[in-house]
Coordinates of C-alpha atoms in Angstrom, one line a residue:
Chain A
X2 CA 0.1 -0.2 0.0
X3 CA 2.9 2.5 1.1
X4 CA 4.5 2.9 -2.3
X5 CA 1.2 3.4 -4.3
X6 CA 0.1 6.0 -1.4
X7 CA 3.2 8.0 -1.7
X8 CA 2.9 8.6 -5.1
X9 CA -1.0 9.3 -4.8
X10 CA -0.5 11.7 -2.2
X11 CA 2.2 13.2 -4.4
X12 CA 0.5 13.9 -7.9
X13 CA -3.1 13.7 -6.3
X14 CA -3.4 15.0 -2.5
X15 CA -0.8 17.9 -2.6
X16 CA -1.9 19.7 -6.0
X17 CA -5.1 19.2 -4.3
X18 CA -4.1 20.9 -0.9
X19 CA -2.1 23.5 -3.0
X20 CA -5.0 24.5 -5.4
X21 CA -7.1 25.2 -2.4
X22 CA -4.3 27.4 -0.8
X23 CA -3.6 29.3 -4.0
X24 CA -7.5 29.9 -4.4
X25 CA -7.6 32.3 -1.7
X26 CA -4.7 34.4 -3.4
X27 CA -4.6 37.1 -6.2
X28 CA -1.5 35.8 -8.4
X29 CA -0.7 36.6 -11.9
X30 CA 2.1 38.3 -13.7
X31 CA -0.3 41.4 -14.6
X32 CA -1.5 41.9 -10.7
X33 CA -0.2 45.0 -9.2
X34 CA 1.6 43.3 -6.1
X35 CA 4.6 41.0 -7.7
X36 CA 4.1 37.5 -6.2
X37 CA 0.9 36.3 -4.0
X38 CA -1.1 38.8 -2.2
X39 CA -4.0 37.6 -0.1
X40 CA -7.3 37.9 -1.9
X41 CA -9.8 36.4 0.3
X42 CA -13.0 34.9 -1.1
X43 CA -12.5 37.4 -4.2
X44 CA -11.9 34.6 -6.6
X45 CA -14.5 32.9 -5.7
X46 CA -16.9 36.0 -6.3
X47 CA -15.6 36.8 -9.5
X48 CA -16.1 33.3 -10.5
X49 CA -19.8 33.3 -9.4
X50 CA -20.4 36.2 -11.7
X51 CA -18.1 34.9 -14.9
X52 CA -20.7 34.7 -17.7
X53 CA -18.1 32.9 -19.8
X54 CA -17.5 30.5 -17.0
X55 CA -20.7 29.6 -16.3
X56 CA -21.7 29.4 -20.0
X57 CA -19.2 26.8 -20.3
X58 CA -20.6 24.9 -17.3
X59 CA -23.9 25.1 -18.7
X60 CA -22.8 24.1 -22.5
X61 CA -20.8 21.2 -20.7
X62 CA -24.0 19.7 -18.9
X63 CA -25.7 19.9 -22.0
X64 CA -23.3 18.2 -23.9
X65 CA -23.2 15.3 -21.3
X66 CA -27.0 15.3 -21.1
X67 CA -27.4 14.5 -24.7
X68 CA -24.4 12.6 -25.1
X69 CA -24.9 10.2 -22.4
X70 CA -28.4 9.7 -23.5
X71 CA -28.3 9.2 -26.9
X72 CA -25.2 6.6 -26.3
X73 CA -27.1 4.6 -23.7
X74 CA -30.4 4.3 -25.8
X75 CA -28.3 3.3 -28.8
X76 CA -26.0 0.9 -26.8
X77 CA -28.9 -0.6 -25.2
X78 CA -30.9 -1.0 -28.9
X79 CA -27.9 -2.2 -30.7
X80 CA -27.0 -4.7 -28.2
X81 CA -30.8 -6.1 -28.3
X82 CA -30.7 -6.5 -31.9
X83 CA -27.3 -8.4 -32.1
X84 CA -27.8 -10.8 -29.1
X85 CA -27.9 -13.7 -31.5
X86 CA -24.8 -15.5 -31.4
X87 CA -22.8 -15.8 -34.9
X88 CA -19.9 -17.0 -35.9
X89 CA -17.2 -14.4 -36.5
X90 CA -18.9 -12.4 -33.5
X91 CA -15.1 -11.6 -31.7
X92 CA -13.8 -10.3 -35.0
X93 CA -16.6 -8.1 -35.0
X94 CA -16.3 -7.1 -31.4
X95 CA -12.6 -6.6 -31.8
X96 CA -13.6 -4.1 -34.7
X97 CA -15.9 -2.2 -32.1
X98 CA -13.7 -1.9 -29.0
X99 CA -11.2 0.0 -31.5
X100 CA -12.3 3.5 -30.8
X101 CA -12.0 2.6 -27.3
X102 CA -7.9 2.1 -27.6
X103 CA -6.8 4.7 -30.2
X104 CA -5.7 8.1 -28.7
X105 CA -8.7 10.7 -28.6
X106 CA -6.3 13.2 -30.3
X107 CA -5.7 10.8 -33.1
X108 CA -9.8 10.6 -33.4
X109 CA -9.9 14.2 -33.5
X110 CA -7.7 14.2 -36.2
X111 CA -9.6 12.2 -38.1
X112 CA -13.0 13.6 -37.9
X113 CA -11.4 17.0 -38.4
X114 CA -10.1 15.8 -41.5
X115 CA -13.8 14.4 -42.5
X116 CA -15.5 17.8 -41.8
X117 CA -12.8 20.2 -43.3
X118 CA -14.3 22.1 -45.8
X119 CA -13.2 21.5 -49.5
X120 CA -11.3 18.0 -48.3
X121 CA -13.4 16.0 -46.4
X122 CA -16.5 13.7 -47.4
X123 CA -19.1 15.1 -44.8
X124 CA -19.2 18.3 -46.1
X125 CA -19.1 17.6 -50.1
X126 CA -22.3 15.4 -49.5
X127 CA -23.8 17.5 -47.4
X128 CA -23.4 20.1 -49.7
X129 CA -25.0 17.9 -52.5
X130 CA -28.0 17.6 -50.3
X131 CA -28.0 21.2 -49.8
X132 CA -26.6 22.0 -46.2
X133 CA -23.7 24.4 -46.0
X134 CA -21.7 22.1 -43.8
X135 CA -18.6 24.3 -42.2
X136 CA -18.1 23.6 -38.7
X137 CA -15.5 26.4 -38.6
X138 CA -18.2 29.2 -39.0
X139 CA -21.8 27.8 -38.0
X140 CA -21.6 27.5 -34.2
X141 CA -24.7 24.9 -34.1
X142 CA -23.4 22.9 -36.2
X143 CA -19.9 22.7 -34.4
X144 CA -21.5 21.6 -31.3
X145 CA -23.8 18.8 -32.5
X146 CA -20.6 17.3 -34.7
X147 CA -19.0 17.1 -31.0
X148 CA -22.1 15.3 -29.9
X149 CA -21.9 13.2 -33.2
X150 CA -18.6 12.4 -32.8
X151 CA -18.8 11.3 -28.8
X152 CA -21.3 9.4 -29.7
X153 CA -19.5 7.3 -32.4
X154 CA -16.7 7.3 -29.7
X155 CA -19.0 5.7 -27.1
X156 CA -21.7 3.8 -28.4
X157 CA -19.5 0.9 -29.7
X158 CA -18.2 0.3 -25.6
X159 CA -22.1 0.7 -24.4
X160 CA -22.9 -2.1 -27.0
X161 CA -20.2 -4.3 -26.2
X162 CA -20.9 -3.9 -22.6
X163 CA -24.3 -4.5 -23.0
X164 CA -23.3 -7.9 -24.7
X165 CA -21.5 -9.2 -22.0
X166 CA -23.7 -8.0 -19.4
X167 CA -27.0 -9.9 -21.4
X168 CA -24.8 -12.8 -21.9
X169 CA -24.1 -13.1 -18.2
X170 CA -27.8 -13.3 -17.2
X171 CA -29.5 -16.4 -16.1
X172 CA -31.8 -18.4 -18.0
X173 CA -34.2 -19.6 -16.1
X174 CA -36.5 -15.8 -15.6
X175 CA -36.7 -15.9 -19.5
X176 CA -38.0 -19.5 -19.8
X177 CA -40.7 -18.9 -17.0
X178 CA -42.0 -15.8 -18.6
X179 CA -42.0 -17.2 -22.1
X180 CA -43.9 -20.3 -20.5
X181 CA -46.2 -17.6 -18.8
X182 CA -47.0 -16.0 -22.4
X183 CA -44.7 -12.7 -21.9
X184 CA -44.2 -10.6 -25.2
X185 CA -40.9 -9.6 -26.1
X186 CA -41.5 -5.7 -24.8
X187 CA -42.6 -7.1 -21.8
X188 CA -39.9 -9.4 -21.1
X189 CA -37.4 -6.5 -22.0
X190 CA -38.7 -4.1 -19.8
X191 CA -39.8 -6.0 -16.9
X192 CA -37.2 -8.6 -16.6
X193 CA -33.9 -7.9 -18.9
X194 CA -33.6 -4.2 -18.2
X195 CA -34.2 -4.6 -13.9
X196 CA -31.9 -7.4 -13.9
X197 CA -29.2 -5.3 -15.9
X198 CA -29.8 -2.2 -13.5
X199 CA -26.6 -2.3 -11.8
X200 CA -24.9 -2.5 -15.3
X201 CA -26.9 0.3 -16.9
X202 CA -26.1 2.3 -13.5
X203 CA -22.1 1.4 -13.5
X204 CA -22.1 2.8 -17.1
X205 CA -24.1 5.8 -16.6
X206 CA -21.2 6.5 -13.7
X207 CA -18.4 6.1 -16.1
X208 CA -19.6 7.8 -19.2
X209 CA -21.2 11.5 -17.3
X210 CA -17.5 11.3 -15.7
X211 CA -16.0 10.6 -19.2
X212 CA -18.2 13.2 -20.9
X213 CA -17.9 16.1 -18.2
X214 CA -14.1 15.8 -18.7
X215 CA -13.8 16.0 -22.4
X216 CA -11.3 17.9 -23.8
X217 CA -8.8 16.0 -26.3
X218 CA -11.1 15.3 -29.5
X219 CA -13.3 18.4 -29.2
X220 CA -9.9 20.5 -29.0
X221 CA -8.4 18.8 -32.3
X222 CA -11.8 19.0 -34.4
X223 CA -12.7 22.8 -33.6
X224 CA -10.4 23.9 -31.0
X225 CA -13.2 25.3 -28.8
X226 CA -14.7 27.7 -31.8
X227 CA -16.3 29.0 -33.5
X228 CA -16.2 31.6 -31.2
X229 CA -17.2 29.9 -27.6
X230 CA -19.6 27.3 -29.3
X231 CA -17.6 24.3 -28.2
X232 CA -15.5 25.3 -25.6
X233 CA -16.0 23.0 -22.6
X234 CA -15.0 23.5 -19.2
X235 CA -11.7 21.7 -19.7
X236 CA -11.0 23.6 -22.7
X237 CA -11.9 27.0 -20.8
X238 CA -9.8 26.6 -17.9
X239 CA -6.8 25.5 -20.3
X240 CA -7.2 27.9 -23.1
X241 CA -8.4 30.9 -21.2
X242 CA -7.1 30.8 -18.1
X243 CA -3.5 29.5 -18.9
X244 CA -2.4 32.2 -21.4
X245 CA -3.5 35.0 -18.9
X246 CA -1.1 33.1 -16.2
X247 CA -4.0 34.4 -13.9
X248 CA -3.2 31.7 -11.2
X249 CA -5.4 32.5 -8.5
X250 CA -8.3 32.6 -10.4
X251 CA -7.8 29.3 -12.3
X252 CA -7.1 27.8 -9.0
X253 CA -10.6 28.9 -7.8
X254 CA -11.9 27.4 -10.7
X255 CA -10.2 23.9 -10.2
X256 CA -11.6 24.2 -6.7
X257 CA -14.9 24.3 -8.0
X258 CA -14.5 21.9 -10.3
X259 CA -12.9 19.4 -8.0
X260 CA -15.7 19.9 -6.0
X261 CA -18.8 19.0 -8.6
X262 CA -16.8 16.1 -9.5
X263 CA -16.1 14.7 -6.0
X264 CA -19.6 15.1 -5.2
X265 CA -21.2 14.1 -8.4
X266 CA -18.5 10.8 -8.0
X267 CA -19.9 10.4 -4.2
X268 CA -23.1 10.5 -4.9
X269 CA -23.2 8.1 -8.2
X270 CA -21.1 6.0 -6.5
X271 CA -23.4 5.5 -3.7
X272 CA -26.4 4.6 -6.4
X273 CA -24.2 2.5 -8.1
X274 CA -23.5 0.1 -4.9
X275 CA -27.0 0.3 -3.6
X276 CA -27.7 -1.2 -7.0
X277 CA -25.5 -4.5 -6.6
X278 CA -26.8 -4.9 -2.9
X279 CA -30.1 -5.1 -4.2
X280 CA -29.5 -7.6 -6.8
X281 CA -27.2 -9.7 -4.8
X282 CA -30.3 -9.9 -2.4
Chain B
X21 CA -44.5 -22.8 -44.7
X22 CA -42.4 -19.7 -43.3
X23 CA -40.6 -18.0 -46.1
X24 CA -36.7 -17.5 -45.8
X25 CA -36.6 -13.9 -44.8
X26 CA -38.3 -14.3 -41.5
X27 CA -36.8 -17.8 -40.7
X28 CA -33.6 -18.4 -38.8
X29 CA -31.3 -18.1 -41.7
X30 CA -33.0 -14.6 -42.5
X31 CA -32.5 -13.4 -38.9
X32 CA -29.0 -14.1 -39.1
X33 CA -28.4 -12.9 -42.5
X34 CA -30.1 -9.6 -41.0
X35 CA -27.5 -9.7 -38.1
X36 CA -24.7 -10.0 -40.2
X37 CA -25.4 -7.3 -41.9
X38 CA -26.1 -4.8 -38.9
X39 CA -22.6 -5.9 -37.6
X40 CA -21.1 -5.1 -41.0
X41 CA -22.6 -2.0 -41.4
X42 CA -21.5 -1.0 -37.9
X43 CA -18.0 -2.0 -38.2
X44 CA -17.8 0.1 -41.6
X45 CA -19.6 3.1 -39.5
X46 CA -16.7 2.1 -36.8
X47 CA -13.7 2.1 -38.8
X48 CA -14.5 4.9 -41.3
X49 CA -12.6 7.9 -39.5
X50 CA -9.6 5.3 -39.5
X51 CA -10.1 4.4 -43.0
X52 CA -9.9 8.1 -43.9
X53 CA -6.5 8.6 -41.8
X54 CA -5.1 6.0 -43.5
X55 CA -6.4 7.9 -47.3
X56 CA -5.6 11.2 -46.1
X57 CA -1.9 9.9 -45.2
X58 CA -1.4 8.1 -48.8
X59 CA -2.1 11.2 -50.4
X60 CA 0.3 14.5 -51.9
X61 CA -0.9 17.9 -50.9
X62 CA -2.9 18.1 -54.7
X63 CA -4.7 14.7 -54.4
X64 CA -6.2 15.8 -51.0
X65 CA -8.4 18.8 -52.5
X66 CA -11.4 18.6 -54.9
X67 CA -13.8 15.7 -54.8
X68 CA -13.2 13.0 -52.1
X69 CA -12.5 9.5 -53.5
X70 CA -12.8 6.0 -51.3
X71 CA -10.2 4.5 -52.8
X72 CA -6.4 4.9 -53.4
X73 CA -3.8 3.3 -55.6
X74 CA -0.6 5.3 -54.9
X75 CA 1.1 5.6 -51.6
X76 CA 2.7 9.2 -50.7
X77 CA 5.4 7.8 -48.2
X78 CA 7.3 11.0 -47.9
X79 CA 4.2 11.8 -45.6
X80 CA 5.2 9.2 -43.0
X81 CA 9.3 9.8 -43.7
X82 CA 9.7 13.4 -43.6
X83 CA 8.2 14.0 -40.1
X84 CA 9.7 11.1 -38.6
X85 CA 13.4 11.3 -40.1
X86 CA 13.5 14.6 -40.7
X87 CA 11.6 16.9 -37.9
X88 CA 11.2 16.0 -34.6
X89 CA 8.7 13.2 -34.4
X90 CA 10.9 10.5 -34.6
X91 CA 11.7 11.8 -31.0
X92 CA 8.4 12.7 -29.9
X93 CA 7.7 8.8 -30.4
X94 CA 10.6 7.9 -28.0
X95 CA 9.5 9.7 -25.4
X96 CA 5.9 8.7 -25.6
X97 CA 7.5 5.2 -25.4
X98 CA 9.8 5.9 -22.3
X99 CA 6.8 7.5 -20.8
X100 CA 4.4 5.3 -21.5
X101 CA 6.5 2.1 -20.4
X102 CA 8.1 3.7 -17.0
X103 CA 4.8 4.3 -16.0
X104 CA 3.5 1.3 -16.7
X105 CA 6.3 -0.7 -14.7
X106 CA 5.8 1.8 -11.7
X107 CA 1.9 1.7 -11.6
X108 CA 2.0 -2.3 -12.0
X109 CA 4.7 -2.6 -9.2
X110 CA 2.9 -0.3 -6.7
X111 CA -0.7 -1.4 -7.6
X112 CA -0.1 -5.3 -6.6
X113 CA 1.1 -4.0 -3.4
X114 CA -2.0 -2.0 -2.8
X115 CA -4.3 -4.4 -4.2
X116 CA -3.0 -7.0 -1.8
X117 CA -3.3 -4.8 1.6
X118 CA -6.4 -3.5 0.3
X119 CA -7.7 -6.8 -0.1
X120 CA -6.3 -9.0 3.0
X121 CA -5.6 -6.1 5.6
X122 CA -9.0 -4.7 7.2
X123 CA -7.7 -1.2 8.2
X124 CA -9.4 1.6 9.2
X125 CA -10.3 4.1 6.6
X126 CA -9.8 1.6 3.8
X127 CA -12.9 1.9 2.0
X128 CA -12.1 5.8 2.4
X129 CA -8.7 5.5 0.5
X130 CA -10.5 3.2 -2.2
X131 CA -13.0 5.9 -3.0
X132 CA -10.1 8.6 -3.0
X133 CA -8.0 6.9 -5.5
X134 CA -11.2 6.4 -7.6
X135 CA -12.0 10.2 -7.6
X136 CA -8.6 11.0 -8.5
X137 CA -9.3 8.6 -11.6
X138 CA -12.7 10.1 -12.6
X139 CA -11.6 13.9 -11.6
X140 CA -11.1 15.9 -14.7
X141 CA -7.4 16.4 -15.8
X142 CA -8.5 20.0 -16.2
X143 CA -8.3 20.4 -13.1
X144 CA -5.3 18.8 -12.0
X145 CA -3.2 20.2 -14.8
X146 CA -3.5 23.8 -13.1
X147 CA -1.8 22.9 -9.7
X148 CA 0.6 20.5 -11.0
X149 CA 1.6 22.9 -13.6
X150 CA 2.6 25.5 -10.6
X151 CA 4.0 23.0 -8.7
X152 CA 6.4 21.5 -11.4
X153 CA 7.2 24.7 -13.2
X154 CA 7.2 26.7 -9.9
X155 CA 7.2 25.7 -6.3
X156 CA 9.2 22.1 -6.6
X157 CA 12.4 23.8 -8.1
X158 CA 15.6 23.5 -6.8
X159 CA 18.3 25.6 -8.8
X160 CA 17.6 24.5 -12.3
X161 CA 16.5 21.1 -11.5
X162 CA 12.5 21.1 -11.6
X163 CA 9.7 18.4 -12.8
X164 CA 8.5 20.4 -16.0
X165 CA 9.6 18.9 -19.2
X166 CA 11.1 15.7 -17.7
X167 CA 10.2 12.2 -18.3
X168 CA 10.3 11.2 -14.6
X169 CA 7.7 14.1 -14.4
X170 CA 5.2 12.7 -16.6
X171 CA 5.6 9.2 -15.4
X172 CA 4.4 10.4 -11.9
X173 CA 1.4 12.5 -13.3
X174 CA 0.4 9.5 -14.9
X175 CA 0.3 7.4 -12.3
X176 CA -2.9 9.8 -10.9
X177 CA -5.0 7.9 -13.2
X178 CA -3.3 4.8 -14.2
X179 CA -2.6 3.6 -10.5
X180 CA -6.4 3.7 -9.5
X181 CA -7.6 1.9 -12.6
X182 CA -4.8 -0.9 -11.8
X183 CA -5.8 -1.2 -8.3
X184 CA -9.2 -1.3 -8.3
X185 CA -8.6 -3.7 -11.5
X186 CA -6.2 -6.2 -9.2
X187 CA -7.9 -5.6 -6.0
X188 CA -11.0 -7.6 -7.6
X189 CA -8.5 -10.2 -8.7
X190 CA -6.6 -11.0 -5.4
X191 CA -9.7 -10.6 -3.8
X192 CA -10.9 -14.1 -5.4
X193 CA -7.7 -15.7 -4.5
X194 CA -9.1 -17.9 -1.2
X195 CA -7.0 -16.4 1.7
X196 CA -6.2 -20.0 2.8
X197 CA -3.8 -20.5 0.2
X198 CA -2.0 -17.2 1.9
X199 CA -2.3 -18.7 5.3
X200 CA -1.1 -22.4 4.2
X201 CA 2.3 -20.7 2.8
X202 CA 2.8 -18.7 5.9
X203 CA 2.5 -22.0 8.2
X204 CA 5.4 -22.7 5.5
X205 CA 7.2 -20.1 6.7
X206 CA 7.2 -17.5 3.8
X207 CA 7.0 -14.2 4.3
X208 CA 4.3 -11.5 3.2
X209 CA 6.8 -10.6 -0.1
X210 CA 7.3 -14.1 -0.6
X211 CA 3.4 -14.8 -0.5
X212 CA 3.1 -12.1 -3.1
X213 CA 5.7 -12.8 -5.1
X214 CA 5.4 -16.3 -5.3
X215 CA 1.6 -16.8 -4.7
X216 CA -0.5 -13.9 -5.3
X217 CA 1.4 -12.6 -8.9
X218 CA 1.6 -16.1 -10.6
X219 CA -2.5 -16.6 -9.7
X220 CA -3.4 -13.1 -11.0
X221 CA -1.1 -13.0 -13.8
X222 CA -3.9 -12.6 -16.5
X223 CA -5.3 -9.6 -14.5
X224 CA -1.8 -8.1 -14.2
X225 CA -1.3 -8.5 -18.2
X226 CA -4.5 -6.6 -19.0
X227 CA -3.7 -4.0 -16.3
X228 CA -0.3 -3.3 -17.7
X229 CA -1.6 -3.3 -21.5
X230 CA -4.6 -0.9 -20.6
X231 CA -2.3 1.4 -18.2
X232 CA 0.3 2.0 -21.3
X233 CA -2.6 2.3 -23.8
X234 CA -4.1 5.2 -21.7
X235 CA -0.4 6.7 -21.2
X236 CA 0.3 6.4 -24.4
X237 CA -3.1 8.3 -25.5
X238 CA -2.9 11.1 -22.6
X239 CA -3.0 14.4 -24.3
X240 CA -3.7 17.3 -21.9
X241 CA -1.0 16.5 -18.7
X242 CA 1.5 16.4 -21.9
X243 CA 0.3 19.2 -23.6
X244 CA 0.9 21.6 -20.3
X245 CA 3.6 20.0 -18.5
X246 CA 6.3 19.3 -21.2
X247 CA 7.7 21.8 -23.9
X248 CA 10.3 20.1 -26.0
X249 CA 12.5 17.1 -24.1
X250 CA 9.9 15.3 -22.9
X251 CA 6.8 15.9 -25.8
X252 CA 4.8 13.0 -26.6
X253 CA 3.1 12.1 -30.0
X254 CA -0.1 13.2 -29.3
X255 CA 1.1 16.8 -28.5
X256 CA 2.9 16.7 -31.3
X257 CA 0.0 15.7 -33.4
X258 CA -1.7 19.0 -32.0
X259 CA 1.3 21.0 -33.0
X260 CA 0.5 20.0 -36.9
X261 CA -2.6 22.9 -36.6
X262 CA -1.2 26.1 -36.7
X263 CA -2.2 29.4 -37.9
X264 CA 0.2 29.6 -41.2
X265 CA -1.5 26.5 -42.3
X266 CA -1.4 22.7 -41.6
X267 CA 0.3 20.0 -43.6
X268 CA -2.8 17.5 -43.3
X269 CA -1.4 14.5 -45.1
X270 CA 1.6 14.4 -42.7
X271 CA -0.7 15.0 -39.4
X272 CA -2.7 12.0 -41.0
X273 CA 0.4 9.7 -41.3
X274 CA 1.7 10.9 -37.4
X275 CA -1.8 10.0 -36.6
X276 CA -2.3 6.6 -38.1
X277 CA 1.4 5.8 -36.1
X278 CA 0.1 6.9 -33.0
X279 CA -2.7 4.4 -33.6
X280 CA -0.6 1.5 -34.3
X281 CA 0.7 0.5 -30.9
X282 CA -2.2 0.1 -29.4
X283 CA -4.3 -1.6 -32.2
X284 CA -1.6 -4.3 -31.6
X285 CA -1.7 -4.5 -27.9
X286 CA -5.6 -4.6 -28.6
X287 CA -5.5 -8.5 -30.1
X288 CA -3.8 -9.1 -26.9
X289 CA -6.3 -7.6 -24.4
X290 CA -10.0 -7.5 -26.8
X291 CA -11.5 -10.1 -24.6
X292 CA -10.8 -8.3 -21.0
X293 CA -11.2 -5.1 -22.7
X294 CA -15.1 -4.7 -21.2
X295 CA -14.3 -5.8 -17.8
X296 CA -11.2 -3.7 -17.4
X297 CA -12.9 -0.3 -18.6
X298 CA -16.1 -1.1 -16.7
X299 CA -13.6 -1.7 -13.4
X300 CA -14.8 -5.3 -13.4
X301 CA -18.6 -4.2 -12.9
X302 CA -19.1 -6.3 -15.8
X303 CA -17.2 -9.3 -17.6
X304 CA -17.2 -11.5 -20.4

């Protein structure tokens, strides 16, 4: 335990305490006083009224809600369609686990190359259908392209997990339901989904945490633009606060985000643990 | 008489169709990377085509041999490998301790390590940047832009992940084996080395490979905590996009190169990847 704890304290706990500490100071290259000067809660007060920060927080939450719900529904539907075992299944599964191992930054590059006007296939064919597709110019198109990219990236993962979960279920409840004359959708809603509740909740937990901290793909695809259309919270800290070297303010921002993350993580963790206990009973 | 399409054969055919359609859909962006990397600048623009007969090798050779991208890949390999070795050694001990000893606050420690894995890197990036470049400085020596600094940073998410994965596996090894070994006079280290490690070898291999892939793929920390000495290939990829213009063909080529090692490893862990990425909540 000790070596792991030492490293985690060094890269996890010390930065955490340090960021709490710096958050109470005015510290930037452009501030009047050289070095750090005590600012009390000023940084946090600024944060509450910072419209850019609040907008990017709202944008991130909208992005998370959209992507996670689309991915869950699509993933469950596809997994149900593909339940029947066929030859070559492991080959197709290997292809589906491919987006999970590829670097997000390379995926962002691939999507950028596909959506580049004058070069990529997407603008070309959408133009033929009468849609002027340019994610460098239209904010909404850029936002929905990032959503679609994330759905593309993570739906296969949810499908694979569900296939694994479905195949691990016992057969007897389904057989007795069939004997009792239950219809397909009844079996789905009253037996399959409740039995897979722990899997569903675990997936929700992982996907929500992942979607909230998205940076790499979006950074490579749009760079947070056009304007601020795809500037999610991670990109906001990175691209807005870093160049200004406003260390105190950036620390306050990090603290707020860490706080949200820990509360959310704790909350979801309790739900997941509860659901597992329920099934074990 | 039932027709062919509604029978069992028809259903199977239908499922094959869905699988093939989904596979094409999944593979297409990677295939497009390959197409772009094989084309010259002139071939890139205009009507997009989906097949390629010629291969423009200079997209690969120029950045790798004449530019700095060769050393970026070298840095990535060093950092990912060093991090993986460190993570696995620490994770085995930690998983053993969490699984075998009942001590106060074990659950809290476990939860804390998991929050480290779940926290957005953007929030840790800021304090780490300050600590690495300004606070933990002795003379000219600092963690900023060093391999060892990056190796330590990636422990932030790889260590909790590996601990979580290995704890589940060590929990599955019956404690009676430990006790039998202890009666025979084995020390704790001896038990870990001779019993726990061999019995959990498949799990260790999965943790090893997935940690390596995560470290190789990571971008945000690498972009903020390095400048030139320890730059990794993922940051190199982002550097292609500049104000004066981007060499798309070379960028695609380097993206393809960065994709290859994880893909090679994928064939080993493909069976376990679902279990690994859901922290053992779901297994095949």
